[in-house]
Short mmCIF file of the N, C-alpha and C atoms (twelve columns), coordinates in Angstrom:
data_MODEL
# 
_entry.id   MODEL 
# 
loop_
_atom_site.group_PDB 
_atom_site.id 
_atom_site.type_symbol 
_atom_site.label_atom_id 
_atom_site.label_alt_id 
_atom_site.label_comp_id 
_atom_site.label_asym_id 
_atom_site.label_seq_id 
_atom_site.Cartn_x 
_atom_site.Cartn_y 
_atom_site.Cartn_z 
_atom_site.pdbx_PDB_model_num 
ATOM 1   N N  . UNK A 1   0.669   26.647  2.092   1 
ATOM 2   C CA . UNK A 1   0.260   25.436  2.755   1 
ATOM 3   C C  . UNK A 1   -1.061  25.721  3.476   1 
ATOM 4   N N  . UNK A 2   -2.113  25.075  3.049   1 
ATOM 5   C CA . UNK A 2   -3.434  25.319  3.618   1 
ATOM 6   C C  . UNK A 2   -3.552  24.775  5.036   1 
ATOM 7   N N  . UNK A 3   -2.970  23.634  5.294   1 
ATOM 8   C CA . UNK A 3   -3.071  23.001  6.603   1 
ATOM 9   C C  . UNK A 3   -1.687  22.465  6.952   1 
ATOM 10  N N  . UNK A 4   -1.058  23.076  7.939   1 
ATOM 11  C CA . UNK A 4   0.306   22.681  8.268   1 
ATOM 12  C C  . UNK A 4   0.353   21.467  9.194   1 
ATOM 13  N N  . UNK A 5   -0.733  20.737  9.297   1 
ATOM 14  C CA . UNK A 5   -0.793  19.554  10.158  1 
ATOM 15  C C  . UNK A 5   -0.124  18.362  9.483   1 
ATOM 16  N N  . UNK A 6   1.153   18.506  9.246   1 
ATOM 17  C CA . UNK A 6   1.898   17.454  8.539   1 
ATOM 18  C C  . UNK A 6   1.942   16.159  9.341   1 
ATOM 19  N N  . UNK A 7   1.707   16.247  10.658  1 
ATOM 20  C CA . UNK A 7   1.724   15.032  11.479  1 
ATOM 21  C C  . UNK A 7   0.574   14.095  11.148  1 
ATOM 22  N N  . UNK A 8   -0.398  14.550  10.378  1 
ATOM 23  C CA . UNK A 8   -1.515  13.688  9.972   1 
ATOM 24  C C  . UNK A 8   -1.111  12.702  8.876   1 
ATOM 25  N N  . UNK A 9   0.049   12.922  8.279   1 
ATOM 26  C CA . UNK A 9   0.514   12.021  7.220   1 
ATOM 27  C C  . UNK A 9   1.003   10.725  7.858   1 
ATOM 28  N N  . UNK A 10  0.439   9.615   7.417   1 
ATOM 29  C CA . UNK A 10  0.736   8.283   7.952   1 
ATOM 30  C C  . UNK A 10  2.135   7.843   7.504   1 
ATOM 31  N N  . UNK A 11  3.066   7.763   8.452   1 
ATOM 32  C CA . UNK A 11  4.438   7.385   8.133   1 
ATOM 33  C C  . UNK A 11  4.552   5.958   7.608   1 
ATOM 34  N N  . UNK A 12  3.632   5.105   7.987   1 
ATOM 35  C CA . UNK A 12  3.677   3.727   7.488   1 
ATOM 36  C C  . UNK A 12  3.431   3.712   5.981   1 
ATOM 37  N N  . UNK A 13  2.503   4.497   5.518   1 
ATOM 38  C CA . UNK A 13  2.181   4.536   4.089   1 
ATOM 39  C C  . UNK A 13  3.175   5.406   3.326   1 
ATOM 40  N N  . UNK A 14  3.728   6.430   3.963   1 
ATOM 41  C CA . UNK A 14  4.459   7.484   3.261   1 
ATOM 42  C C  . UNK A 14  5.741   7.041   2.564   1 
ATOM 43  N N  . UNK A 15  6.292   5.911   2.891   1 
ATOM 44  C CA . UNK A 15  7.464   5.430   2.157   1 
ATOM 45  C C  . UNK A 15  7.112   5.199   0.693   1 
ATOM 46  N N  . UNK A 16  8.039   5.510   -0.213  1 
ATOM 47  C CA . UNK A 16  7.772   5.447   -1.654  1 
ATOM 48  C C  . UNK A 16  7.189   4.100   -2.090  1 
ATOM 49  N N  . UNK A 17  7.802   3.028   -1.706  1 
ATOM 50  C CA . UNK A 17  7.337   1.713   -2.153  1 
ATOM 51  C C  . UNK A 17  6.034   1.312   -1.461  1 
ATOM 52  N N  . UNK A 18  5.916   1.619   -0.167  1 
ATOM 53  C CA . UNK A 18  4.663   1.302   0.537   1 
ATOM 54  C C  . UNK A 18  3.502   2.099   -0.044  1 
ATOM 55  N N  . UNK A 19  3.741   3.364   -0.370  1 
ATOM 56  C CA . UNK A 19  2.694   4.172   -1.000  1 
ATOM 57  C C  . UNK A 19  2.329   3.585   -2.367  1 
ATOM 58  N N  . UNK A 20  3.320   3.115   -3.097  1 
ATOM 59  C CA . UNK A 20  3.070   2.497   -4.397  1 
ATOM 60  C C  . UNK A 20  2.232   1.230   -4.276  1 
ATOM 61  N N  . UNK A 21  2.523   0.431   -3.271  1 
ATOM 62  C CA . UNK A 21  1.745   -0.798  -3.029  1 
ATOM 63  C C  . UNK A 21  0.299   -0.434  -2.734  1 
ATOM 64  N N  . UNK A 22  0.113   0.523   -1.840  1 
ATOM 65  C CA . UNK A 22  -1.240  0.936   -1.459  1 
ATOM 66  C C  . UNK A 22  -1.991  1.519   -2.655  1 
ATOM 67  N N  . UNK A 23  -1.321  2.360   -3.437  1 
ATOM 68  C CA . UNK A 23  -1.962  2.968   -4.614  1 
ATOM 69  C C  . UNK A 23  -2.357  1.899   -5.629  1 
ATOM 70  N N  . UNK A 24  -1.497  0.910   -5.808  1 
ATOM 71  C CA . UNK A 24  -1.812  -0.171  -6.741  1 
ATOM 72  C C  . UNK A 24  -3.028  -0.958  -6.259  1 
ATOM 73  N N  . UNK A 25  -3.033  -1.280  -4.968  1 
ATOM 74  C CA . UNK A 25  -4.108  -2.115  -4.428  1 
ATOM 75  C C  . UNK A 25  -5.443  -1.391  -4.305  1 
ATOM 76  N N  . UNK A 26  -5.431  -0.063  -4.170  1 
ATOM 77  C CA . UNK A 26  -6.694  0.667   -4.062  1 
ATOM 78  C C  . UNK A 26  -7.475  0.545   -5.376  1 
ATOM 79  N N  . UNK A 27  -6.758  0.250   -6.463  1 
ATOM 80  C CA . UNK A 27  -7.389  0.128   -7.776  1 
ATOM 81  C C  . UNK A 27  -7.506  -1.315  -8.254  1 
ATOM 82  N N  . UNK A 28  -7.139  -2.257  -7.405  1 
ATOM 83  C CA . UNK A 28  -7.187  -3.673  -7.788  1 
ATOM 84  C C  . UNK A 28  -7.800  -4.476  -6.644  1 
ATOM 85  N N  . UNK A 29  -8.473  -5.535  -6.988  1 
ATOM 86  C CA . UNK A 29  -9.033  -6.411  -5.952  1 
ATOM 87  C C  . UNK A 29  -7.912  -7.089  -5.182  1 
ATOM 88  N N  . UNK A 30  -6.907  -7.519  -5.905  1 
ATOM 89  C CA . UNK A 30  -5.761  -8.200  -5.319  1 
ATOM 90  C C  . UNK A 30  -4.621  -8.147  -6.327  1 
ATOM 91  N N  . UNK A 31  -3.417  -8.427  -5.852  1 
ATOM 92  C CA . UNK A 31  -2.266  -8.471  -6.743  1 
ATOM 93  C C  . UNK A 31  -1.309  -9.552  -6.258  1 
ATOM 94  N N  . UNK A 32  -0.694  -10.213 -7.198  1 
ATOM 95  C CA . UNK A 32  0.324   -11.195 -6.827  1 
ATOM 96  C C  . UNK A 32  1.629   -10.456 -6.515  1 
ATOM 97  N N  . UNK A 33  2.496   -11.128 -5.787  1 
ATOM 98  C CA . UNK A 33  3.806   -10.569 -5.468  1 
ATOM 99  C C  . UNK A 33  4.537   -10.199 -6.756  1 
ATOM 100 N N  . UNK A 34  4.499   -11.088 -7.728  1 
ATOM 101 C CA . UNK A 34  5.187   -10.853 -9.006  1 
ATOM 102 C C  . UNK A 34  4.622   -9.636  -9.732  1 
ATOM 103 N N  . UNK A 35  3.308   -9.500  -9.693  1 
ATOM 104 C CA . UNK A 35  2.639   -8.358  -10.335 1 
ATOM 105 C C  . UNK A 35  3.103   -7.051  -9.688  1 
ATOM 106 N N  . UNK A 36  3.138   -7.016  -8.368  1 
ATOM 107 C CA . UNK A 36  3.585   -5.810  -7.668  1 
ATOM 108 C C  . UNK A 36  5.061   -5.528  -7.941  1 
ATOM 109 N N  . UNK A 37  5.858   -6.576  -7.930  1 
ATOM 110 C CA . UNK A 37  7.293   -6.428  -8.175  1 
ATOM 111 C C  . UNK A 37  7.549   -5.778  -9.532  1 
ATOM 112 N N  . UNK A 38  6.830   -6.246  -10.531 1 
ATOM 113 C CA . UNK A 38  7.000   -5.703  -11.879 1 
ATOM 114 C C  . UNK A 38  6.424   -4.293  -11.987 1 
ATOM 115 N N  . UNK A 39  5.221   -4.084  -11.491 1 
ATOM 116 C CA . UNK A 39  4.557   -2.782  -11.609 1 
ATOM 117 C C  . UNK A 39  5.317   -1.678  -10.884 1 
ATOM 118 N N  . UNK A 40  5.977   -2.025  -9.770  1 
ATOM 119 C CA . UNK A 40  6.653   -1.020  -8.958  1 
ATOM 120 C C  . UNK A 40  8.166   -1.006  -9.160  1 
ATOM 121 N N  . UNK A 41  8.661   -1.847  -10.075 1 
ATOM 122 C CA . UNK A 41  10.099  -1.952  -10.345 1 
ATOM 123 C C  . UNK A 41  10.888  -2.119  -9.045  1 
ATOM 124 N N  . UNK A 42  10.440  -3.046  -8.224  1 
ATOM 125 C CA . UNK A 42  11.036  -3.267  -6.907  1 
ATOM 126 C C  . UNK A 42  11.848  -4.542  -6.893  1 
ATOM 127 N N  . UNK A 43  12.839  -4.561  -6.034  1 
ATOM 128 C CA . UNK A 43  13.576  -5.806  -5.834  1 
ATOM 129 C C  . UNK A 43  12.723  -6.723  -4.962  1 
ATOM 130 N N  . UNK A 44  12.956  -8.003  -5.073  1 
ATOM 131 C CA . UNK A 44  12.183  -8.985  -4.310  1 
ATOM 132 C C  . UNK A 44  12.338  -8.753  -2.809  1 
ATOM 133 N N  . UNK A 45  13.563  -8.526  -2.362  1 
ATOM 134 C CA . UNK A 45  13.813  -8.326  -0.939  1 
ATOM 135 C C  . UNK A 45  13.154  -7.075  -0.388  1 
ATOM 136 N N  . UNK A 46  13.287  -5.963  -1.094  1 
ATOM 137 C CA . UNK A 46  12.697  -4.706  -0.631  1 
ATOM 138 C C  . UNK A 46  11.174  -4.797  -0.623  1 
ATOM 139 N N  . UNK A 47  10.604  -5.358  -1.664  1 
ATOM 140 C CA . UNK A 47  9.149   -5.493  -1.725  1 
ATOM 141 C C  . UNK A 47  8.642   -6.355  -0.578  1 
ATOM 142 N N  . UNK A 48  9.348   -7.427  -0.301  1 
ATOM 143 C CA . UNK A 48  8.958   -8.325  0.785   1 
ATOM 144 C C  . UNK A 48  8.942   -7.590  2.128   1 
ATOM 145 N N  . UNK A 49  9.964   -6.795  2.385   1 
ATOM 146 C CA . UNK A 49  10.051  -6.042  3.638   1 
ATOM 147 C C  . UNK A 49  8.913   -5.033  3.743   1 
ATOM 148 N N  . UNK A 50  8.627   -4.332  2.655   1 
ATOM 149 C CA . UNK A 50  7.590   -3.296  2.684   1 
ATOM 150 C C  . UNK A 50  6.187   -3.911  2.809   1 
ATOM 151 N N  . UNK A 51  5.979   -5.040  2.172   1 
ATOM 152 C CA . UNK A 51  4.709   -5.752  2.327   1 
ATOM 153 C C  . UNK A 51  4.526   -6.162  3.786   1 
ATOM 154 N N  . UNK A 52  5.578   -6.645  4.412   1 
ATOM 155 C CA . UNK A 52  5.496   -7.065  5.812   1 
ATOM 156 C C  . UNK A 52  5.114   -5.883  6.710   1 
ATOM 157 N N  . UNK A 53  5.686   -4.709  6.459   1 
ATOM 158 C CA . UNK A 53  5.363   -3.526  7.270   1 
ATOM 159 C C  . UNK A 53  3.884   -3.163  7.136   1 
ATOM 160 N N  . UNK A 54  3.366   -3.215  5.908   1 
ATOM 161 C CA . UNK A 54  1.945   -2.898  5.691   1 
ATOM 162 C C  . UNK A 54  1.050   -3.971  6.305   1 
ATOM 163 N N  . UNK A 55  1.486   -5.218  6.229   1 
ATOM 164 C CA . UNK A 55  0.717   -6.310  6.826   1 
ATOM 165 C C  . UNK A 55  0.706   -6.177  8.360   1 
ATOM 166 N N  . UNK A 56  1.838   -5.870  8.943   1 
ATOM 167 C CA . UNK A 56  1.924   -5.697  10.397  1 
ATOM 168 C C  . UNK A 56  1.031   -4.556  10.879  1 
ATOM 169 N N  . UNK A 57  0.854   -3.545  10.039  1 
ATOM 170 C CA . UNK A 57  -0.006  -2.408  10.387  1 
ATOM 171 C C  . UNK A 57  -1.486  -2.738  10.199  1 
ATOM 172 N N  . UNK A 58  -1.775  -3.872  9.550   1 
ATOM 173 C CA . UNK A 58  -3.160  -4.260  9.299   1 
ATOM 174 C C  . UNK A 58  -3.744  -3.635  8.048   1 
ATOM 175 N N  . UNK A 59  -2.891  -3.048  7.216   1 
ATOM 176 C CA . UNK A 59  -3.362  -2.357  6.013   1 
ATOM 177 C C  . UNK A 59  -3.561  -3.297  4.825   1 
ATOM 178 N N  . UNK A 60  -2.864  -4.409  4.827   1 
ATOM 179 C CA . UNK A 60  -3.016  -5.396  3.760   1 
ATOM 180 C C  . UNK A 60  -3.080  -6.785  4.381   1 
ATOM 181 N N  . UNK A 61  -3.646  -7.705  3.620   1 
ATOM 182 C CA . UNK A 61  -3.607  -9.112  4.014   1 
ATOM 183 C C  . UNK A 61  -2.788  -9.851  2.969   1 
ATOM 184 N N  . UNK A 62  -2.089  -10.862 3.419   1 
ATOM 185 C CA . UNK A 62  -1.207  -11.627 2.545   1 
ATOM 186 C C  . UNK A 62  -1.601  -13.092 2.625   1 
ATOM 187 N N  . UNK A 63  -1.835  -13.681 1.461   1 
ATOM 188 C CA . UNK A 63  -2.187  -15.092 1.371   1 
ATOM 189 C C  . UNK A 63  -1.057  -15.803 0.632   1 
ATOM 190 N N  . UNK A 64  -0.445  -16.775 1.294   1 
ATOM 191 C CA . UNK A 64  0.637   -17.549 0.674   1 
ATOM 192 C C  . UNK A 64  0.167   -18.974 0.508   1 
ATOM 193 N N  . UNK A 65  0.320   -19.490 -0.705  1 
ATOM 194 C CA . UNK A 65  -0.056  -20.877 -0.969  1 
ATOM 195 C C  . UNK A 65  0.779   -21.402 -2.119  1 
ATOM 196 N N  . UNK A 66  0.606   -22.667 -2.401  1 
ATOM 197 C CA . UNK A 66  1.300   -23.312 -3.516  1 
ATOM 198 C C  . UNK A 66  0.279   -23.539 -4.624  1 
ATOM 199 N N  . UNK A 67  0.610   -23.094 -5.814  1 
ATOM 200 C CA . UNK A 67  -0.239  -23.296 -6.991  1 
ATOM 201 C C  . UNK A 67  0.634   -23.885 -8.098  1 
ATOM 202 N N  . UNK A 68  0.238   -25.021 -8.605  1 
ATOM 203 C CA . UNK A 68  1.034   -25.714 -9.630  1 
ATOM 204 C C  . UNK A 68  2.487   -25.895 -9.190  1 
ATOM 205 N N  . UNK A 69  2.642   -26.264 -7.934  1 
ATOM 206 C CA . UNK A 69  3.946   -26.549 -7.331  1 
ATOM 207 C C  . UNK A 69  4.853   -25.318 -7.219  1 
ATOM 208 N N  . UNK A 70  4.260   -24.131 -7.327  1 
ATOM 209 C CA . UNK A 70  5.027   -22.897 -7.188  1 
ATOM 210 C C  . UNK A 70  4.382   -22.057 -6.098  1 
ATOM 211 N N  . UNK A 71  5.199   -21.341 -5.343  1 
ATOM 212 C CA . UNK A 71  4.622   -20.465 -4.319  1 
ATOM 213 C C  . UNK A 71  3.878   -19.296 -4.977  1 
ATOM 214 N N  . UNK A 72  2.735   -18.971 -4.430  1 
ATOM 215 C CA . UNK A 72  1.937   -17.850 -4.936  1 
ATOM 216 C C  . UNK A 72  1.549   -16.981 -3.745  1 
ATOM 217 N N  . UNK A 73  2.004   -15.748 -3.759  1 
ATOM 218 C CA . UNK A 73  1.678   -14.784 -2.713  1 
ATOM 219 C C  . UNK A 73  0.717   -13.766 -3.300  1 
ATOM 220 N N  . UNK A 74  -0.438  -13.628 -2.671  1 
ATOM 221 C CA . UNK A 74  -1.451  -12.674 -3.116  1 
ATOM 222 C C  . UNK A 74  -1.672  -11.649 -2.012  1 
ATOM 223 N N  . UNK A 75  -1.704  -10.389 -2.403  1 
ATOM 224 C CA . UNK A 75  -1.830  -9.288  -1.465  1 
ATOM 225 C C  . UNK A 75  -3.141  -8.554  -1.739  1 
ATOM 226 N N  . UNK A 76  -3.861  -8.223  -0.648  1 
ATOM 227 C CA . UNK A 76  -5.131  -7.498  -0.757  1 
ATOM 228 C C  . UNK A 76  -5.140  -6.356  0.258   1 
ATOM 229 N N  . UNK A 77  -5.810  -5.284  -0.100  1 
ATOM 230 C CA . UNK A 77  -6.024  -4.182  0.823   1 
ATOM 231 C C  . UNK A 77  -7.117  -4.574  1.804   1 
ATOM 232 N N  . UNK A 78  -6.919  -4.311  3.078   1 
ATOM 233 C CA . UNK A 78  -7.963  -4.560  4.074   1 
ATOM 234 C C  . UNK A 78  -8.873  -3.329  4.140   1 
ATOM 235 N N  . UNK A 79  -10.012 -3.464  4.804   1 
ATOM 236 C CA . UNK A 79  -10.888 -2.307  4.994   1 
ATOM 237 C C  . UNK A 79  -10.149 -1.208  5.745   1 
ATOM 238 N N  . UNK A 80  -9.376  -1.608  6.763   1 
ATOM 239 C CA . UNK A 80  -8.581  -0.644  7.526   1 
ATOM 240 C C  . UNK A 80  -7.551  0.041   6.630   1 
ATOM 241 N N  . UNK A 81  -6.942  -0.735  5.734   1 
ATOM 242 C CA . UNK A 81  -5.961  -0.186  4.804   1 
ATOM 243 C C  . UNK A 81  -6.580  0.798   3.829   1 
ATOM 244 N N  . UNK A 82  -7.771  0.473   3.332   1 
ATOM 245 C CA . UNK A 82  -8.455  1.391   2.413   1 
ATOM 246 C C  . UNK A 82  -8.766  2.700   3.116   1 
ATOM 247 N N  . UNK A 83  -9.256  2.610   4.339   1 
ATOM 248 C CA . UNK A 83  -9.575  3.814   5.116   1 
ATOM 249 C C  . UNK A 83  -8.305  4.632   5.374   1 
ATOM 250 N N  . UNK A 84  -7.226  3.961   5.774   1 
ATOM 251 C CA . UNK A 84  -5.965  4.643   6.057   1 
ATOM 252 C C  . UNK A 84  -5.403  5.315   4.814   1 
ATOM 253 N N  . UNK A 85  -5.525  4.660   3.663   1 
ATOM 254 C CA . UNK A 85  -4.993  5.249   2.434   1 
ATOM 255 C C  . UNK A 85  -5.800  6.482   2.030   1 
ATOM 256 N N  . UNK A 86  -7.101  6.421   2.163   1 
ATOM 257 C CA . UNK A 86  -7.938  7.585   1.845   1 
ATOM 258 C C  . UNK A 86  -7.626  8.745   2.787   1 
ATOM 259 N N  . UNK A 87  -7.397  8.450   4.063   1 
ATOM 260 C CA . UNK A 87  -7.020  9.492   5.021   1 
ATOM 261 C C  . UNK A 87  -5.634  10.055  4.697   1 
ATOM 262 N N  . UNK A 88  -4.732  9.194   4.239   1 
ATOM 263 C CA . UNK A 88  -3.395  9.622   3.833   1 
ATOM 264 C C  . UNK A 88  -3.474  10.600  2.662   1 
ATOM 265 N N  . UNK A 89  -4.282  10.256  1.664   1 
ATOM 266 C CA . UNK A 89  -4.444  11.131  0.503   1 
ATOM 267 C C  . UNK A 89  -5.045  12.467  0.926   1 
ATOM 268 N N  . UNK A 90  -6.033  12.440  1.808   1 
ATOM 269 C CA . UNK A 90  -6.644  13.682  2.297   1 
ATOM 270 C C  . UNK A 90  -5.613  14.520  3.045   1 
ATOM 271 N N  . UNK A 91  -4.801  13.875  3.883   1 
ATOM 272 C CA . UNK A 91  -3.768  14.601  4.633   1 
ATOM 273 C C  . UNK A 91  -2.772  15.265  3.679   1 
ATOM 274 N N  . UNK A 92  -2.345  14.541  2.647   1 
ATOM 275 C CA . UNK A 92  -1.432  15.124  1.651   1 
ATOM 276 C C  . UNK A 92  -2.084  16.305  0.945   1 
ATOM 277 N N  . UNK A 93  -3.321  16.129  0.568   1 
ATOM 278 C CA . UNK A 93  -4.069  17.188  -0.113  1 
ATOM 279 C C  . UNK A 93  -4.161  18.430  0.777   1 
ATOM 280 N N  . UNK A 94  -4.451  18.228  2.049   1 
ATOM 281 C CA . UNK A 94  -4.555  19.343  2.993   1 
ATOM 282 C C  . UNK A 94  -3.213  20.044  3.165   1 
ATOM 283 N N  . UNK A 95  -2.152  19.284  3.346   1 
ATOM 284 C CA . UNK A 95  -0.831  19.867  3.548   1 
ATOM 285 C C  . UNK A 95  -0.388  20.656  2.317   1 
ATOM 286 N N  . UNK A 96  -0.689  20.132  1.145   1 
ATOM 287 C CA . UNK A 96  -0.288  20.804  -0.093  1 
ATOM 288 C C  . UNK A 96  -1.220  21.943  -0.481  1 
ATOM 289 N N  . UNK A 97  -2.362  22.036  0.188   1 
ATOM 290 C CA . UNK A 97  -3.309  23.107  -0.115  1 
ATOM 291 C C  . UNK A 97  -4.079  22.880  -1.401  1 
ATOM 292 N N  . UNK A 98  -4.229  21.630  -1.780  1 
ATOM 293 C CA . UNK A 98  -4.968  21.294  -3.002  1 
ATOM 294 C C  . UNK A 98  -6.444  21.227  -2.706  1 
ATOM 295 N N  . UNK A 99  -7.275  21.560  -3.691  1 
ATOM 296 C CA . UNK A 99  -8.716  21.448  -3.468  1 
ATOM 297 C C  . UNK A 99  -9.125  19.985  -3.355  1 
ATOM 298 N N  . UNK A 100 -10.121 19.692  -2.530  1 
ATOM 299 C CA . UNK A 100 -10.580 18.286  -2.417  1 
ATOM 300 C C  . UNK A 100 -11.141 17.791  -3.738  1 
ATOM 301 N N  . UNK A 101 -10.910 16.522  -4.011  1 
ATOM 302 C CA . UNK A 101 -11.419 15.894  -5.233  1 
ATOM 303 C C  . UNK A 101 -12.869 15.515  -4.995  1 
ATOM 304 N N  . UNK A 102 -13.739 15.885  -5.916  1 
ATOM 305 C CA . UNK A 102 -15.159 15.574  -5.761  1 
ATOM 306 C C  . UNK A 102 -15.555 14.367  -6.535  1 
# 
């Protein structure tokens, strides 16, 4: 272990599903609730709870509206969320002793 500062790992992101949401969004401009549900093989209830935790932390923004008489929830990474996710990846890399990605 190159850096035993495991406390640098963001507990908000570190949950499996929350990390999956963040990883998906770092590579996408936005994602619908349905898209995330399918991509992460998540139940509707669990995904909803995890999205709320990330939203409460300010890491994602959630837009809810009606489109063609159906609810449409769109999720986006915030600037704060992008920064937090990059710091999370660096913390994991440091703890695992992996070389930094260039």
